[in-house]
Short mmCIF file of C-alpha atoms in Angstrom, two decimals:
data_model
loop_
_atom_site.label_atom_id
_atom_site.label_comp_id
_atom_site.label_asym_id
_atom_site.label_seq_id
_atom_site.Cartn_x
_atom_site.Cartn_y
_atom_site.Cartn_z
CA MET A 15 123.82 103.85 88.71
CA ARG A 16 124.39 102.74 93.00
CA GLN A 17 123.41 99.46 94.69
CA PHE A 18 122.52 99.64 98.61
CA PRO A 19 121.33 96.18 100.60
CA GLU A 20 118.53 95.82 102.20
CA GLY A 21 119.22 97.39 105.98
CA LYS A 22 121.81 99.31 104.32
CA ASP A 23 122.65 102.41 106.42
CA ILE A 24 122.85 105.25 103.42
CA GLY A 25 122.84 108.81 105.95
CA PRO A 26 126.68 108.07 107.27
CA TYR A 27 127.73 107.77 103.34
CA MET A 28 125.49 110.70 102.29
CA LYS A 29 127.21 112.94 104.80
CA SER A 30 131.13 111.90 104.61
CA GLN A 31 130.78 111.43 101.10
CA ARG A 32 128.92 114.96 101.29
CA LYS A 33 126.54 113.63 98.13
CA ALA A 34 122.41 113.48 97.38
CA ILE A 35 120.96 110.44 95.96
CA TYR A 36 118.19 110.34 93.50
CA ILE A 37 115.75 106.90 94.02
CA ASP A 38 115.09 104.71 91.46
CA ARG A 39 113.83 101.06 92.72
CA GLY A 40 112.94 101.06 96.52
CA ARG A 41 112.77 103.13 99.50
CA VAL A 42 114.85 104.73 102.38
CA ASN A 43 113.05 105.25 105.87
CA ILE A 44 113.79 107.91 108.90
CA ARG A 45 114.14 106.34 111.70
CA ILE A 46 115.01 106.89 115.11
CA VAL A 47 116.68 104.95 117.14
CA SER A 48 116.51 104.77 121.37
CA ASN A 49 119.43 103.87 123.44
CA ASP A 50 117.90 100.34 123.90
CA GLY A 51 117.96 99.51 119.69
CA SER A 52 113.76 99.97 119.63
CA PRO A 53 113.35 101.65 116.08
CA HIS A 54 111.07 104.14 115.93
CA ASN A 55 110.35 104.68 111.55
CA VAL A 56 109.42 108.84 111.28
CA MET A 57 108.76 108.18 107.39
CA SER A 58 109.57 106.36 104.30
CA TYR A 59 110.45 108.08 100.64
CA GLY A 60 110.52 105.66 97.38
CA ARG A 61 111.20 106.96 93.65
CA ALA A 62 112.00 109.75 92.68
CA CYS A 63 112.35 111.04 95.27
CA ILE A 64 115.49 113.76 96.30
CA LEU A 65 117.80 112.43 99.52
CA PRO A 66 120.54 115.69 100.55
CA ILE A 67 118.30 115.10 104.35
CA ALA A 68 121.39 113.79 105.45
CA ASN A 69 123.58 115.87 104.34
CA ARG A 70 124.11 118.74 106.74
CA GLN A 71 126.06 119.19 109.84
CA GLU A 72 123.13 119.17 112.56
CA SER A 73 123.62 121.00 116.15
CA TYR A 74 121.52 119.20 118.23
CA THR A 75 121.22 115.64 119.22
CA LEU A 76 118.61 113.86 120.09
CA ALA A 77 119.88 111.93 123.08
CA PRO A 78 119.77 109.20 124.05
CA TYR A 79 118.31 108.05 120.54
CA TRP A 80 119.99 108.77 116.92
CA ARG A 81 118.81 108.90 113.37
CA THR A 82 119.22 106.56 110.13
CA GLU A 83 118.34 105.92 106.77
CA PRO A 84 118.67 102.05 106.27
CA ALA A 85 117.90 101.07 102.57
CA TYR A 86 113.96 99.16 102.70
CA GLY A 87 114.07 95.91 100.89
CA ASP A 88 117.56 96.42 97.63
CA VAL A 89 118.15 100.41 97.08
CA GLU A 90 119.30 101.29 93.27
CA ALA A 91 120.20 105.10 93.24
CA ILE A 92 121.50 107.72 91.33
CA VAL A 93 124.65 109.78 94.14
CA PHE A 94 125.19 112.67 93.00
CA PRO A 95 126.94 115.98 94.59
CA LYS A 96 125.24 118.04 96.69
CA GLU A 97 125.64 121.32 95.68
CA ILE A 98 123.74 120.05 93.08
CA VAL A 99 120.26 119.61 94.36
CA TRP A 100 121.41 123.81 96.19
CA GLU A 101 121.90 125.16 92.52
CA LEU A 102 119.08 124.38 91.09
CA ILE A 103 116.77 125.41 94.58
CA LYS A 104 118.61 128.53 93.56
CA ASN A 105 118.37 129.02 89.53
CA ASP A 106 115.36 126.70 89.25
CA GLN A 107 111.75 127.99 89.90
CA ARG A 108 110.43 125.06 89.15
CA PHE A 109 112.55 123.27 90.61
CA SER A 110 111.84 125.71 93.96
CA GLU A 111 108.53 124.90 94.00
CA LEU A 112 108.82 121.16 93.71
CA VAL A 113 110.50 120.99 96.59
CA ASP A 114 108.71 123.90 98.60
CA GLN A 115 106.01 121.36 98.03
CA GLU A 116 107.29 118.52 98.54
CA ILE A 117 108.23 119.80 102.41
CA ALA A 118 105.35 121.63 102.82
CA GLU A 119 103.83 117.98 102.64
CA ARG A 120 106.07 115.80 104.65
CA LEU A 121 105.31 118.58 107.26
CA ALA A 122 101.55 118.18 107.09
CA TYR A 123 102.21 114.22 106.98
CA LEU A 124 104.54 114.78 110.93
CA THR A 125 101.85 117.27 112.07
CA PHE A 126 99.03 115.19 112.12
CA LYS A 127 100.70 111.31 111.88
CA PRO A 128 99.25 111.79 115.24
CA ILE A 129 95.59 111.77 115.00
CA LEU A 130 95.80 109.95 112.32
CA TYR A 131 97.20 106.88 113.65
CA GLN A 132 96.76 107.19 117.16
CA ASP A 133 92.75 107.68 117.29
CA GLY A 134 91.26 105.93 119.55
CA ASP A 135 91.56 102.35 120.73
CA CYS A 136 94.06 99.82 119.87
CA ILE A 137 91.25 98.29 116.90
CA ASN A 138 90.26 101.80 115.30
CA ARG A 139 94.14 103.05 115.36
CA ILE A 140 94.65 99.73 113.59
CA SER A 141 92.12 100.58 111.34
CA ASN A 142 93.06 104.40 110.26
CA TYR A 143 96.52 103.30 109.16
CA LEU A 144 95.32 99.99 107.00
CA ILE A 145 92.64 102.38 105.69
CA HIS A 146 94.86 105.67 104.75
CA LEU A 147 98.37 102.99 103.84
CA ASP A 148 95.86 100.93 101.09
CA ILE A 149 94.85 104.97 100.24
CA CYS A 150 98.42 105.41 99.79
CA ARG A 151 99.32 102.48 97.88
CA ALA A 152 96.99 103.15 95.70
CA VAL A 153 98.75 105.97 94.97
CA ASP A 154 102.46 104.60 95.08
CA SER A 155 101.93 100.63 94.42
CA SER A 156 105.87 100.38 95.93
CA ILE A 157 104.96 101.52 99.59
CA PRO A 158 106.24 98.00 101.23
CA ASP A 159 103.79 95.99 103.37
CA THR A 160 103.29 96.51 107.25
CA THR A 161 104.07 93.74 109.59
CA GLN A 162 103.51 93.68 113.19
CA GLU A 163 105.86 94.87 115.27
CA GLU A 164 105.75 98.45 112.87
CA LEU A 165 102.25 98.72 112.97
CA ALA A 166 102.66 97.91 116.74
CA ASP A 167 104.70 101.73 116.43
CA VAL A 168 102.72 103.28 113.85
CA VAL A 169 99.91 103.18 116.67
CA GLY A 170 101.57 103.36 119.53
CA MET A 171 99.93 100.61 121.56
CA SER A 172 102.37 97.91 122.59
CA ARG A 173 103.11 94.61 120.03
CA SER A 174 100.66 91.81 122.77
CA GLN A 175 97.71 94.70 122.46
CA VAL A 176 98.07 94.98 118.32
CA VAL A 177 98.15 91.17 117.98
CA ARG A 178 94.79 90.74 120.79
CA ALA A 179 93.40 93.92 118.20
CA LEU A 180 94.35 91.45 115.11
CA ALA A 181 92.74 88.72 116.08
CA VAL A 182 89.21 90.50 116.29
CA LEU A 183 89.94 92.61 112.49
CA ARG A 184 90.46 88.93 112.56
CA ALA A 185 87.19 86.64 113.29
CA GLU A 186 85.50 89.85 112.54
CA GLY A 187 85.93 88.85 108.35
CA ALA A 188 88.06 92.12 108.16
CA LEU A 189 91.67 90.90 107.49
CA LYS A 190 93.92 87.78 107.78
CA THR A 191 98.28 88.21 108.37
CA GLN A 192 100.76 86.32 107.08
CA ARG A 193 104.03 86.99 107.43
CA LYS A 194 105.35 90.18 107.72
CA LYS A 195 102.25 90.43 105.55
CA ILE A 196 98.78 91.81 107.02
CA LEU A 197 95.91 91.39 104.41
CA ILE A 198 92.66 93.67 103.84
CA LEU A 199 89.62 91.22 102.76
CA ASP A 200 86.40 93.44 103.63
CA ARG A 201 87.73 96.84 103.68
CA GLN A 202 83.49 97.45 104.76
CA ILE A 203 84.23 95.79 108.19
CA LEU A 204 87.41 98.34 108.72
CA MET A 205 86.17 101.64 107.97
CA TYR A 206 83.67 100.50 110.30
CA HIS A 207 85.84 100.99 112.91
CA ILE A 208 87.96 104.45 111.39
CA THR A 209 87.64 107.24 113.18
CA GLU A 210 86.37 110.91 111.78
CA THR A 211 90.12 111.76 110.30
CA ILE A 212 89.70 108.81 107.69
CA TRP A 213 86.91 109.42 106.60
CA ASP A 214 87.58 113.13 105.72
CA LEU A 215 90.89 111.91 103.71
CA LEU A 216 87.97 109.40 102.41
CA GLU A 217 86.74 112.37 101.18
CA GLU A 218 89.18 113.02 98.75
CA HIS A 219 90.15 110.44 97.22
CA ASN A 220 86.92 109.68 95.71
#
């Protein structure tokens, strides 16, 4: 078992050592960072996920951006040669099917992410994101709380716009904000602000 401290960029280690990791505790973000240092979180992986995605040689660049895989909190992981993953994909049909399903679900998420979180005004977008986060955390309790900075990045609005929208939602009694945490107090009030996309998700999970 190997430990990666919070903020450690796991990608270069995996690539240089030709390793994959199985996450036993914690989460790993996939993040795009621009030259001015501003990050954009693409997605994250939690317990029981295997990460070989940083090991391949990439033939493209995203200048002026670069990709990182920082540990979100302290991470404990089993490190092993990436060739084991490729052998399992080739020789174990059930494992190959699970990999295919995982890739399809991640691609679906990336495809619909702008619709999920960037539909409507700032209050709509925040409500969409917080309700969807609530759905996801009911399935995976390891998903961390969101911060106001992360929220602004996800919904595609400025920090000042998000602060004003959160103030409105606080005044309505929908939520309260703490340091690095946004707590839902009244789910029904948030649901008043969500758009049809999230209503469809709610119906699937009821």
